[in-house]
XYZ file of C-alpha atoms in Angstrom:
636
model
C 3.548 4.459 -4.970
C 3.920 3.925 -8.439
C 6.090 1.146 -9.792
C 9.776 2.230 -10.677
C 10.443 -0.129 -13.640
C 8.904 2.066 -16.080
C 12.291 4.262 -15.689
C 14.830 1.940 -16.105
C 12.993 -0.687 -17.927
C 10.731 -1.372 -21.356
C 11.799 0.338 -24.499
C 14.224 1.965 -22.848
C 16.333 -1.068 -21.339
C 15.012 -3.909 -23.266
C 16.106 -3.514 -27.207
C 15.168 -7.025 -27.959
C 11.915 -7.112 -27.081
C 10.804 -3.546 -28.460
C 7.424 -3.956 -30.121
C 6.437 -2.068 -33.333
C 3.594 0.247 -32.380
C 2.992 1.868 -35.282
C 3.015 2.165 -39.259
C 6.290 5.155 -38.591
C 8.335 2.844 -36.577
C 7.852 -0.416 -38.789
C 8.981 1.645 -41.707
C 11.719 2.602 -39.898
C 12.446 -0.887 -38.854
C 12.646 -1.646 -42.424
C 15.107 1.396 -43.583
C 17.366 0.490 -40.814
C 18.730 -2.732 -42.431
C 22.711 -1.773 -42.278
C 23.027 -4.013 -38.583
C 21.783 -7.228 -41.106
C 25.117 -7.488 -42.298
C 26.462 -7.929 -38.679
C 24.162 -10.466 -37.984
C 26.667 -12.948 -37.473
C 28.845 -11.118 -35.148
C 25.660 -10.493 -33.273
C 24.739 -13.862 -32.724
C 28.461 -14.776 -32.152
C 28.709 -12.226 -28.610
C 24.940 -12.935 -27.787
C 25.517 -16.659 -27.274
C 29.028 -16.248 -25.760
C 31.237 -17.282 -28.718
C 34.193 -15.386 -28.573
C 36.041 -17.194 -30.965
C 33.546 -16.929 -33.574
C 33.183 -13.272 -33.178
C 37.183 -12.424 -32.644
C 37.127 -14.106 -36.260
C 34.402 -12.144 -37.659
C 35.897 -8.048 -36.047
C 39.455 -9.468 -37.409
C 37.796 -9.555 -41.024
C 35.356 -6.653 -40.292
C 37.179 -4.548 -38.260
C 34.443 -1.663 -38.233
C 31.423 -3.709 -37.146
C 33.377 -3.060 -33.617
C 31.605 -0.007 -33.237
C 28.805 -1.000 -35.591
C 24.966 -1.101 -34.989
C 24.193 -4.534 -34.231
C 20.545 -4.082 -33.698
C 17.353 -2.129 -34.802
C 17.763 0.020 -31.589
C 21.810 0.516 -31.712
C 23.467 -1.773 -29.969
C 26.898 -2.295 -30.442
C 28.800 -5.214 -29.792
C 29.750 -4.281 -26.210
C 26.039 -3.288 -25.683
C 25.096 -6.750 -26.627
C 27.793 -8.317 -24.811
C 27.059 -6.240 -21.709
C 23.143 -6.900 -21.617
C 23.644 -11.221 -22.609
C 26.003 -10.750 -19.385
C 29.473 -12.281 -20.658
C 32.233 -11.149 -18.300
C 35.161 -12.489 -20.763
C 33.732 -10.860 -23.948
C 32.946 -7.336 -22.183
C 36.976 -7.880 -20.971
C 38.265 -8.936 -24.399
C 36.065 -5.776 -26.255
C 37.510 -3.467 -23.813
C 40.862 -4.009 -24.753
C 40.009 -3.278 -28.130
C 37.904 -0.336 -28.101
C 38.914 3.058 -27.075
C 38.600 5.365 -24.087
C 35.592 7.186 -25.900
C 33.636 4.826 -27.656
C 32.585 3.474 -24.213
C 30.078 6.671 -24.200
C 28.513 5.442 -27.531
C 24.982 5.463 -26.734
C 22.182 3.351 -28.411
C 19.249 4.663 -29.615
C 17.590 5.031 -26.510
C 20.075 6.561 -25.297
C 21.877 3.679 -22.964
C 25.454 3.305 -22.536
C 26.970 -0.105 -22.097
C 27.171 0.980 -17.917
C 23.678 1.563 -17.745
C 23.106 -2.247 -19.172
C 25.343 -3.011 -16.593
C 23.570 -1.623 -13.991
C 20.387 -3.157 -14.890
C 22.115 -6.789 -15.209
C 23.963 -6.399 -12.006
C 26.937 -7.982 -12.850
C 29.451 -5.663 -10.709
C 32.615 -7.026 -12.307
C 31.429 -6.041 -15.667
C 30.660 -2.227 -13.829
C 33.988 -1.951 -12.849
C 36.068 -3.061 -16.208
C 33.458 -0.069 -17.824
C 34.542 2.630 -15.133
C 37.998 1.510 -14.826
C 38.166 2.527 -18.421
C 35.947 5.260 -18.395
C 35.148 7.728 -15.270
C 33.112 9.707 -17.352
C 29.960 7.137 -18.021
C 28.719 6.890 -14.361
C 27.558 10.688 -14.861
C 25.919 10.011 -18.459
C 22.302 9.534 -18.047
C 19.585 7.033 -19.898
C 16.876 8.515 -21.761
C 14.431 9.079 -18.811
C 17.842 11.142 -17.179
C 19.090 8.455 -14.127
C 22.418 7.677 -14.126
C 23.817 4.415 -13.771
C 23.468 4.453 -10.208
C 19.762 5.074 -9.527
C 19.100 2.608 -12.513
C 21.325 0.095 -10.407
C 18.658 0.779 -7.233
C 15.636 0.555 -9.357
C 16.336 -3.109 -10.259
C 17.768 -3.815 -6.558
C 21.030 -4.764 -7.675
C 22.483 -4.113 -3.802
C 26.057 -4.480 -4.617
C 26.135 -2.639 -7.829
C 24.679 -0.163 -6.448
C 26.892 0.094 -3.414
C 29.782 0.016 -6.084
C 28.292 2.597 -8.321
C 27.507 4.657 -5.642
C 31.020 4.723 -4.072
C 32.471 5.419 -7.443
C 29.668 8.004 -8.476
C 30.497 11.576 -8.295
C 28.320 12.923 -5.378
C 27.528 16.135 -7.193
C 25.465 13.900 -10.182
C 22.662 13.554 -6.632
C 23.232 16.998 -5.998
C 18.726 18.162 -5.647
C 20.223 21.133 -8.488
C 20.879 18.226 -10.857
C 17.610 16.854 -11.106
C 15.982 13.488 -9.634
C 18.673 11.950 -9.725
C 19.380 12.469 -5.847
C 15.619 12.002 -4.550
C 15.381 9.002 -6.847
C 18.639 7.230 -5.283
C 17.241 7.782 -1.859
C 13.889 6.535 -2.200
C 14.930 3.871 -4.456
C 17.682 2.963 -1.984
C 15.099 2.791 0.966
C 13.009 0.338 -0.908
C 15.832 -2.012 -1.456
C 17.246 -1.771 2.547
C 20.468 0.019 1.263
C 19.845 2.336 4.271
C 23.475 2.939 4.659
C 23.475 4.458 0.996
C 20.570 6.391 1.792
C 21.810 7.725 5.184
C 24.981 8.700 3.626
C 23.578 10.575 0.952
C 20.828 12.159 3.292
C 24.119 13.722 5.435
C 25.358 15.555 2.072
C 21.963 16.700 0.957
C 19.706 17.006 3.812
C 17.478 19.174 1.489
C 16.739 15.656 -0.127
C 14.951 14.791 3.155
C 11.560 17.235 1.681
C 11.993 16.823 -2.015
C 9.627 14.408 -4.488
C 11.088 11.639 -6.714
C 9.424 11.098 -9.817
C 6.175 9.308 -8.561
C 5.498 12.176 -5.817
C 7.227 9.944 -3.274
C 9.491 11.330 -0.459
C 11.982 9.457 1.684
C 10.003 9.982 4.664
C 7.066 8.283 2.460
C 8.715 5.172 1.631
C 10.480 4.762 5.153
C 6.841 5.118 7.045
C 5.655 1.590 4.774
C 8.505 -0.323 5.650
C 7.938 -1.778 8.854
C 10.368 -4.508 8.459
C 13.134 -1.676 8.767
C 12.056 -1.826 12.312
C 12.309 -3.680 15.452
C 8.539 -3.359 15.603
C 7.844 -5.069 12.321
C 10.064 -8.027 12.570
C 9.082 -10.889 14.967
C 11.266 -13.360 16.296
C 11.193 -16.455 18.315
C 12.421 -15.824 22.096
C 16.112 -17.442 21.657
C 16.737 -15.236 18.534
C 15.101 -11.949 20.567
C 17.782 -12.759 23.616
C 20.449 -12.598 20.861
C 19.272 -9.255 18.797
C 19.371 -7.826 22.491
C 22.541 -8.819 23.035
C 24.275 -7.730 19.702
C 26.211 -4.342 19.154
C 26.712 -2.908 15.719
C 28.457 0.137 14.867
C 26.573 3.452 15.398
C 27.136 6.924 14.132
C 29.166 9.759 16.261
C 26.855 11.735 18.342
C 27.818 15.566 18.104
C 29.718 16.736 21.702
C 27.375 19.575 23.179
C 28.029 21.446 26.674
C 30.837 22.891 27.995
C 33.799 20.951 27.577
C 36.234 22.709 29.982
C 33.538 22.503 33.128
C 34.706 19.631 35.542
C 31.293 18.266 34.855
C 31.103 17.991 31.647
C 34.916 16.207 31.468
C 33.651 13.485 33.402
C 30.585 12.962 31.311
C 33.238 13.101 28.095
C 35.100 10.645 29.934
C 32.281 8.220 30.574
C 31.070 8.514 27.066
C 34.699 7.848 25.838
C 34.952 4.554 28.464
C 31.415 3.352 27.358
C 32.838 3.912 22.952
C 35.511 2.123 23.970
C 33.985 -1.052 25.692
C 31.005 -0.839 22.844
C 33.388 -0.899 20.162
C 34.924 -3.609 21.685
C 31.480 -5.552 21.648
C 31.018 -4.454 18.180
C 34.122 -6.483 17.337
C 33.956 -9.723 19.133
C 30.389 -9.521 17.280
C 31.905 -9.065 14.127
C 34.559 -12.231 14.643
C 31.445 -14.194 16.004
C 28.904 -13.562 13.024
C 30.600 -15.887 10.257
C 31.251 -18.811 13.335
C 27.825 -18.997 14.292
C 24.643 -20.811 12.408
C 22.300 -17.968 12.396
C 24.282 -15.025 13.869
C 24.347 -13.580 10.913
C 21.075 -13.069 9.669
C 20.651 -11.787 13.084
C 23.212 -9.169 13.131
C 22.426 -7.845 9.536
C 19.054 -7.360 10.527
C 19.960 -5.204 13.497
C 22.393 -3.603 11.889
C 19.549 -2.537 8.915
C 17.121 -1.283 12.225
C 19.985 0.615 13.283
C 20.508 2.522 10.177
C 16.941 2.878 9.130
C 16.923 4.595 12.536
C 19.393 6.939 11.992
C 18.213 7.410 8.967
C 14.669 8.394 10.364
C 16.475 10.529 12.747
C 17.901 12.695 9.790
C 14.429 12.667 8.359
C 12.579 14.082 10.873
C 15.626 16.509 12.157
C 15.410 18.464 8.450
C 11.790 18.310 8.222
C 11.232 19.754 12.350
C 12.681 22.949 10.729
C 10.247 23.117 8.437
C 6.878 25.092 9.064
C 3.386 23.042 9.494
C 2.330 24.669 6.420
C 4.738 22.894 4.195
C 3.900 19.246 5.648
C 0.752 18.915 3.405
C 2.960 19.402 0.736
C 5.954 17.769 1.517
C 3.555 14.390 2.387
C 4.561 14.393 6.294
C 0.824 13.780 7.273
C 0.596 10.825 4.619
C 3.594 9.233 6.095
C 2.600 9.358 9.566
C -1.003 7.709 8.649
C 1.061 4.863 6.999
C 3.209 4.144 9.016
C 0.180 3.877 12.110
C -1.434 1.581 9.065
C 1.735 -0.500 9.319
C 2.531 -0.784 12.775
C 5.562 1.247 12.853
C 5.565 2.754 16.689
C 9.605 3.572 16.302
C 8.129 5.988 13.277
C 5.407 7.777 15.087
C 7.505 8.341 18.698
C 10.307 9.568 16.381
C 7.886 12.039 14.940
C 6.108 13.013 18.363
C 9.815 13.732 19.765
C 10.333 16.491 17.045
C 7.294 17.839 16.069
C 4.954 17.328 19.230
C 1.848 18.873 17.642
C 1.916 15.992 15.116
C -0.398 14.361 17.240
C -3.457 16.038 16.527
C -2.703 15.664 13.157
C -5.919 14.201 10.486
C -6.550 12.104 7.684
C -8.788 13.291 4.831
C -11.801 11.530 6.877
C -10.526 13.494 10.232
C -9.292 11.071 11.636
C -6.438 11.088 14.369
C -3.309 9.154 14.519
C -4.611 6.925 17.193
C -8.498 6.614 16.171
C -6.661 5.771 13.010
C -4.166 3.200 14.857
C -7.913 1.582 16.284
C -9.911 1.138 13.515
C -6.253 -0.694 11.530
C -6.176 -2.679 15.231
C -2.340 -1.386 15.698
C -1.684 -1.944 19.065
C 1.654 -0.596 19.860
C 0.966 2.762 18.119
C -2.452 2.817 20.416
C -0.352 1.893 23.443
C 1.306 5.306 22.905
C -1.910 6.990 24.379
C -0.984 6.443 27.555
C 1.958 8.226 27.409
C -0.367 11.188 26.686
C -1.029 12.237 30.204
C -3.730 14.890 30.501
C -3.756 14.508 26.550
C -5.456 11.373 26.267
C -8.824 12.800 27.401
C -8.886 15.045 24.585
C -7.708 12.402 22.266
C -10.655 10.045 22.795
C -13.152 12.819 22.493
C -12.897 13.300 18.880
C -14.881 11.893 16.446
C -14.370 11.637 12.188
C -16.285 13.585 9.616
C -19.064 10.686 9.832
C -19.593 11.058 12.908
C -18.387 8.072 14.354
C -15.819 8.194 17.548
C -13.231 6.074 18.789
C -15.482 3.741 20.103
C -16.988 3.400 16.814
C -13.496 2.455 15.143
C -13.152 -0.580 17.834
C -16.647 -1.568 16.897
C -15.528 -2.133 12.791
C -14.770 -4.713 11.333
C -10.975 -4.993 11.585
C -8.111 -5.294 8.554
C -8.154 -9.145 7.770
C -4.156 -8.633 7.466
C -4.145 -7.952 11.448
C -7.577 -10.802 12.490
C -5.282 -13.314 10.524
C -2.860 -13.282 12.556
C -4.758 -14.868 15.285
C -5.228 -18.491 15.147
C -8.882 -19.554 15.015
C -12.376 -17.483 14.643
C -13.144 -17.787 18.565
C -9.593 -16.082 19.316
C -10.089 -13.615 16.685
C -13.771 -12.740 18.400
C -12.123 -12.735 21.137
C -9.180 -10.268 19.874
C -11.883 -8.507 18.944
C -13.556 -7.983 22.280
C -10.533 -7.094 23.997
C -10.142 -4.243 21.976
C -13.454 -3.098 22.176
C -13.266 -3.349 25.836
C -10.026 -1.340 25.912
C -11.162 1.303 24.416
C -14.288 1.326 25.988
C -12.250 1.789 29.283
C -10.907 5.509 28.255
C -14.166 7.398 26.664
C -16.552 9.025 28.505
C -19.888 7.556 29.100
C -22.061 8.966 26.571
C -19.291 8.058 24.076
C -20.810 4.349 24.563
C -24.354 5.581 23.518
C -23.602 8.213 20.997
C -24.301 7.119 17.198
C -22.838 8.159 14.148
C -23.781 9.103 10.180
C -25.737 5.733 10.711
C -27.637 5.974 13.788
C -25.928 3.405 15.231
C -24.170 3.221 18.398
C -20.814 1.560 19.130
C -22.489 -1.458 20.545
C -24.990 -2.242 17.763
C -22.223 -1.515 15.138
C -20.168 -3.872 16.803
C -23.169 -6.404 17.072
C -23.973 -5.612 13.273
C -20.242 -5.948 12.409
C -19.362 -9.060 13.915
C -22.065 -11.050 13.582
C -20.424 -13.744 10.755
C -17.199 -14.209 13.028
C -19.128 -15.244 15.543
C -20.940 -17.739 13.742
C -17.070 -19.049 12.388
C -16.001 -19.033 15.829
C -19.019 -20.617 17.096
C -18.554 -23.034 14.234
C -14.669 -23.567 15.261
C -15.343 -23.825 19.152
C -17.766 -27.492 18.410
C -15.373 -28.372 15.647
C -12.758 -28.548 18.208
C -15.166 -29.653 20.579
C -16.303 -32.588 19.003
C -13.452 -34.208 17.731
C -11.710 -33.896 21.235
C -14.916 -35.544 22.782
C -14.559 -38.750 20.883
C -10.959 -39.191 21.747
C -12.032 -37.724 25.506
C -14.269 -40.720 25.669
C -12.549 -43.078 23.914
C -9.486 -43.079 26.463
C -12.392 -43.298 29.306
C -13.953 -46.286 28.173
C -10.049 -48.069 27.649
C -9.050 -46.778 31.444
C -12.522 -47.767 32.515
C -12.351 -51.539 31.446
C -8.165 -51.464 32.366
C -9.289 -51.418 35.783
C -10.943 -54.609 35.734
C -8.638 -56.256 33.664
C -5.234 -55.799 36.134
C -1.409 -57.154 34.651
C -1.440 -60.832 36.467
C -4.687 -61.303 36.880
C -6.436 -62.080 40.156
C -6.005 -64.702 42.912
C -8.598 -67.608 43.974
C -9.680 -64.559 46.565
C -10.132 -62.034 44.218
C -6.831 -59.920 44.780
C -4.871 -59.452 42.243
C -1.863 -61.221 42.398
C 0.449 -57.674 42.279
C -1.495 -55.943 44.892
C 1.219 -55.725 46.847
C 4.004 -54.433 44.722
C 5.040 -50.833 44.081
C 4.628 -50.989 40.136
C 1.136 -52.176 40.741
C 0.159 -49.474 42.650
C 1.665 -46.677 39.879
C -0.466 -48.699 37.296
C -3.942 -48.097 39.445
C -2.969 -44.318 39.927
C -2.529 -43.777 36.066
C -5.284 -45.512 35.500
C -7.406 -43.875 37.602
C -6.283 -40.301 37.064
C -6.265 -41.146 33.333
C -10.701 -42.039 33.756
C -10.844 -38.783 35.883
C -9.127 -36.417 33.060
C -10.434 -37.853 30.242
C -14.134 -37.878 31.696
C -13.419 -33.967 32.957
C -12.181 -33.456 29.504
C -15.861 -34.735 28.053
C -17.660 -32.696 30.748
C -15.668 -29.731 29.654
C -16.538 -30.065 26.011
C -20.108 -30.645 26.491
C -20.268 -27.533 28.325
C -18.821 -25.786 25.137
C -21.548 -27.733 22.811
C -24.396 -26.507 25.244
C -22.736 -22.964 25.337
C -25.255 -19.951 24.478
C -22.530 -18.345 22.415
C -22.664 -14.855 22.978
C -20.554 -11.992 22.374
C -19.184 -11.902 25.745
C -18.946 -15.825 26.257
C -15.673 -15.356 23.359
C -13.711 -13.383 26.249
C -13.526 -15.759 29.117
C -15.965 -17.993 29.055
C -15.424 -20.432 26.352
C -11.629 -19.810 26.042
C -11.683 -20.723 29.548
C -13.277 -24.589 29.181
C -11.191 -24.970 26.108
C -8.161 -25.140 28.429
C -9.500 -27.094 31.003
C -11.076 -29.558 28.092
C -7.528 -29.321 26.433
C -5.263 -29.765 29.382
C -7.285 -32.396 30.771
C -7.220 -34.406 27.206
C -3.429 -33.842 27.760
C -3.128 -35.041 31.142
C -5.415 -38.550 30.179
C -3.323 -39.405 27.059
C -0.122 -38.841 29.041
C -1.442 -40.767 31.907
C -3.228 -43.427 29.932
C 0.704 -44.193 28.105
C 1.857 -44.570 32.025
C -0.964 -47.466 32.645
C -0.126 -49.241 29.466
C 3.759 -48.749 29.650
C 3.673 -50.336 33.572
C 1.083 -53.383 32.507
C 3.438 -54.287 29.613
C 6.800 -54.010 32.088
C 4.794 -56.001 34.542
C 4.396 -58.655 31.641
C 8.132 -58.748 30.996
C 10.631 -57.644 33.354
C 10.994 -61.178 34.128
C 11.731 -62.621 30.734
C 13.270 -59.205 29.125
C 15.021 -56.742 31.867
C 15.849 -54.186 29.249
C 12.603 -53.456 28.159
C 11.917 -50.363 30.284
C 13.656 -48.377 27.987
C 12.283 -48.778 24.564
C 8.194 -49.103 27.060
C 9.323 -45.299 28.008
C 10.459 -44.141 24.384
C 7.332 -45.496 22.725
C 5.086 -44.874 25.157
C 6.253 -40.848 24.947
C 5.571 -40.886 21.057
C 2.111 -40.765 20.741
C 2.335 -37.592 23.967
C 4.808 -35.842 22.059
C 3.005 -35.873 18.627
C -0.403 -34.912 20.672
C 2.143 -32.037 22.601
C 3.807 -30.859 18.824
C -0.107 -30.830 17.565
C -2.068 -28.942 20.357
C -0.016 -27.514 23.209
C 0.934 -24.311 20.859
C -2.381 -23.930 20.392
C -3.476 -24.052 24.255
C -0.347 -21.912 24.979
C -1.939 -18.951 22.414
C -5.163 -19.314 24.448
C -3.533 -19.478 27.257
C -1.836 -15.737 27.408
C -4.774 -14.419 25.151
C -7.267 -15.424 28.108
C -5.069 -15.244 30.791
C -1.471 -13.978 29.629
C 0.171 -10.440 29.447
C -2.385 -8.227 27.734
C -1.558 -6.311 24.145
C -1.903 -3.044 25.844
C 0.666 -1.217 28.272
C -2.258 -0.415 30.921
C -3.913 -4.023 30.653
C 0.062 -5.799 31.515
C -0.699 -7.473 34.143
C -1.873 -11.264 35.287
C -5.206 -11.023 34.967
C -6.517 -14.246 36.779
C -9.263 -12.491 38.797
């Protein structure tokens, strides 16, 4: 997509800071000399001085409509573009009903200023006065409203738009339509869009002025989607839980059949209670920290929904011919690119056959959604049925299969967001493995434009992240081993060294007390941890470091070698915490307290710095799987 600011912006927009490109226009420059002599009244509105330049029209009243600039500007121009609310007020009073049309010379009224600024206050003095300039276009033809969208002015352009006359986005008028709703989609006004998609559905297959369609820009905005936005667990239990409004659904069946009543009746019932849920939501979203943000983003996934829905409703009626034209294979590709599985089921639902659908290098939507390592578009192949054989036995134009797209080396926007090299291999292998599962044998063996098989391409492929994860795995390794054997050696001699010391037998003098005996557990579960901790990280030194050791394997003694380092520092704060209480519970009988707070200090910082990342290993290794067949514990 190209950018938009080149049609609401530049020379067009931006008077001020017009270079001279050439020997014509710098002669004109100099011709045009008759604004010099309102130089002063320039200056005067520029920098906000209303005094000064009520002074100045009162002795020149004609430099009121005068050219203040090279380009045109008049005072309300000028006034309008510096943003001053009072001075745009006080010039209004003074001008008339028509000179608010007075253009500059690029053709920009004082409301399309205002629209780029996005000052709606100073919008709605202009069209309070004058209906007429929200239907008089800038040079490049878009009329305040579409210029509004362009520079993502949301509330001017919610204004504009409800003030507008609809017939301006009429597809018969020009752009101006097409260029609203894609613009509109961009900035998240979906409600904007959706409304104007319901007057003109014929905008749903028409081209804005970069040969983008709506479909187009809605397919690369994953964040318009439940899929694309990820939240922490709390804040997922509350998007669940909130209602928003939704749009009428159209009645169909027989309404006098007894059937039919009842299901009316139900669906009136169920309006009912969810409009009721929508408006204890409503009287709950300002009380709440947070509830909010929340509700406004559901709200936006609701309406880019329905707005989708529209989308692909208009375009089902179109014939498969047209979609090459109308850019309905290029949105479906991005939005598998993206992640965006609400997209691509939307599209399946109306147009089935979408499926088998190609990019330019033949690939299919879910060879496609493998080699960008989407899994929630891939996890749609199982839905396929009988399908899903046929699916996996394509291959693209260079001959490589869907084998072949698991064995390349993967988007670094998707490997980054696993934490560490070794996860990432080991990301890596799961998908290969996945895929692996659902192509027929001689898939594995078949090689493409390369000569290469799936194996030795992954091999080939991967060959550098396993050296960074075999490079992360000892990092980690190392540094836990020192602190591993650090809290064995302290737990070792602590043993030896008992709170009271020993008798003239050689008992120690608490043998016999309860606290005594907590302090020789601690201790000794403390030496045991820490010293399977060391074990467990030597085995990871030693390790071979194969492909296949990144799946299980080595994940595997990480979280044994982390949990046990865990378990030793939390134990080893128990042993010291009872030995100091032992020391003074006679002399101090409060100190129990402030042994327990500190003693959980140095555990809790070790907890905030590591246990996230043995929790992501964790479910990686062990955990729900990223694909619907593969959800299951998979301990065995």
């Amino acid at each position: 997509m190209q950018p938009y600011s080149d049609l609401a912006s530049g020379n067009v927009f931006h008077p001020r800071t017009q270079p001279v490109t050439s020997r014509q226009e710098s002669s004109s420059y100099g011709q045009d000399t008759a604004f010099m002599q309102n130089l002063a009244l320039h200056k005067a509105v520029d920098s906000g001085d209303w005094e000064a330049a009520k002074k100045f029209l009162e002795d020149h009243p004609d430099a009121l409509t005068a050219s203040l600039s090279a380009d045109g500007d008049t005072a309300l121009h000028v006034a309008v573009l510096a943003g001053h609310v009072e001075i745009v007020e006080e010039l209004l009073t003074l001008l008339d009903a028509e000179d608010l049309e007075m253009k500059n010379k690029n053709n920009a009224t004082a409301l399309n200023y205002a629209a780029i600024g996005g000052i709606t206050r100073i919008a709605e003095g202009l069209v309070n006065s004058r209906k007429n300039l929200l239907s008089i276009p800038n040079q490049n033809g878009l009329i305040p409203v579409v210029v509004a969208s362009l520079y993502g002015h949301k509330d001017m352009a919610r204004y504009l738009y409800k003030e507008s006359p609809k017939g301006e986005l009429s597809p018969e008028k020009g752009k101006n339509g097409i260029m609203l709703l894609t613009t509109c989609i961009v900035d998240d006004l979906y409600d904007i869009a959706l409304d104007l998609l319901q007057n003109y559905p014929e905008l749903a297959y028409h081209q804005d002025s970069d040969k983008d369609t709506a479909l187009e820009m809605l397919a690369q905005k994953p964040s318009a989607f439940p899929s694309g936005s990820t939240l922490p667990l709390w804040q997922s239990w509350i998007y669940m839980c909130i209602r928003v409004p939704e749009s009428q659904p159209s009645s169909n069946g027989d309404i006098e059949s007894p059937r039919s009543g009842r299901l009316i009746r139900r669906n009136i019932i169920r309006r009912v209670f969810h409009n009721l849920l929508v408006w204890i939501w409503k009287w709950l979203k300002p009380l709440v920290p947070g509830l909010e943000y929340l509700y406004n983003l559901k709200l936006t996934h609701v309406q880019a929904h329905e707005l989708l829905c529209c989308l692909c409703q208009e375009i089902s009626t179109l014939h498969k011919s047209e979609f090459e034209n109308i850019g309905v294979y290029r949105a479906i590709f991005k939005a598998v690119k993206h992640g965006t599985v609400e997209f691509v089921e939307e599209m399946t639902k109306h147009y089935p056959d979408i499926i088998w659908c190609e990019d330019e290098c033949n690939r299919g939507i879910f060879m496609y959604a493998v080699l960008q390592r989407q899994e929630k578009v891939f996890n749609l192949i199982y839905k396929m049925g009988a399908k899903k054989n046929s699916i996996a036995t394509s291959w693209d134009k260079y001959f490589n299969n869907i084998l072949h797209q698991a064995a390349s080396p993967p988007p670094s926007s998707q490997l980054d967001r696993v934490s560490g090299a070794a996860l990432q291999m080991q990301r890596e292998l799961q998908w290969y493995k996945e895929v692996e599962s659902i192509v027929q044998p001689k898939y594995k063996e078949m090689v493409n434009f390369q000569r290469k098989t799936p194996r030795a391409l992954f091999t080939e492929s991967h060959k550098k992240l396993v050296e960074e994860g075999e490079k992360w795995m000892k990092d980690t390794a190392t540094s836990s081993t020192v602190v591993a054997a650090l809290i064995a050696t302290i737990m070792f001699s602590a043993i030896f060294t008992v709170p009271g010391g020993y008798d003239q037998y050689g008992k120690p003098l608490y043998l016999y007390e309860g606290v005594f005996m907590v302090f020789m557990v601690a201790d000794a579960m403390s030496l045991f941890a820490s010293t399977s901790s060391i074990l467990m990280f030597l085995g990871i030194l030693t390790a071979r470091y194969r492909e296949e050791d990144f799946l299980k394997s080595l994940p595997t003694k990480l979280i044994v070698g982390l949990s046990t380092l865990f378990f030793s520092i939390a134990t080893m704060m128990i042993t010291f915490g009872v030995a100091l209480f032992t020391f003074l519970r006679e002399r101090v009988s409060w100190v129990l307290f402030p042994i327990i707070l500190l003693a959980s200090l140095p555990v809790t910082l070790f907890a905030l710095l590591q246990f996230p990342l043995l929790v992501e290993i964790f479910f990686s290794t062990y955990g729900l799987g990223i694909f619907e067949k593969s959800r299951k514990w998979r301990l065995f």
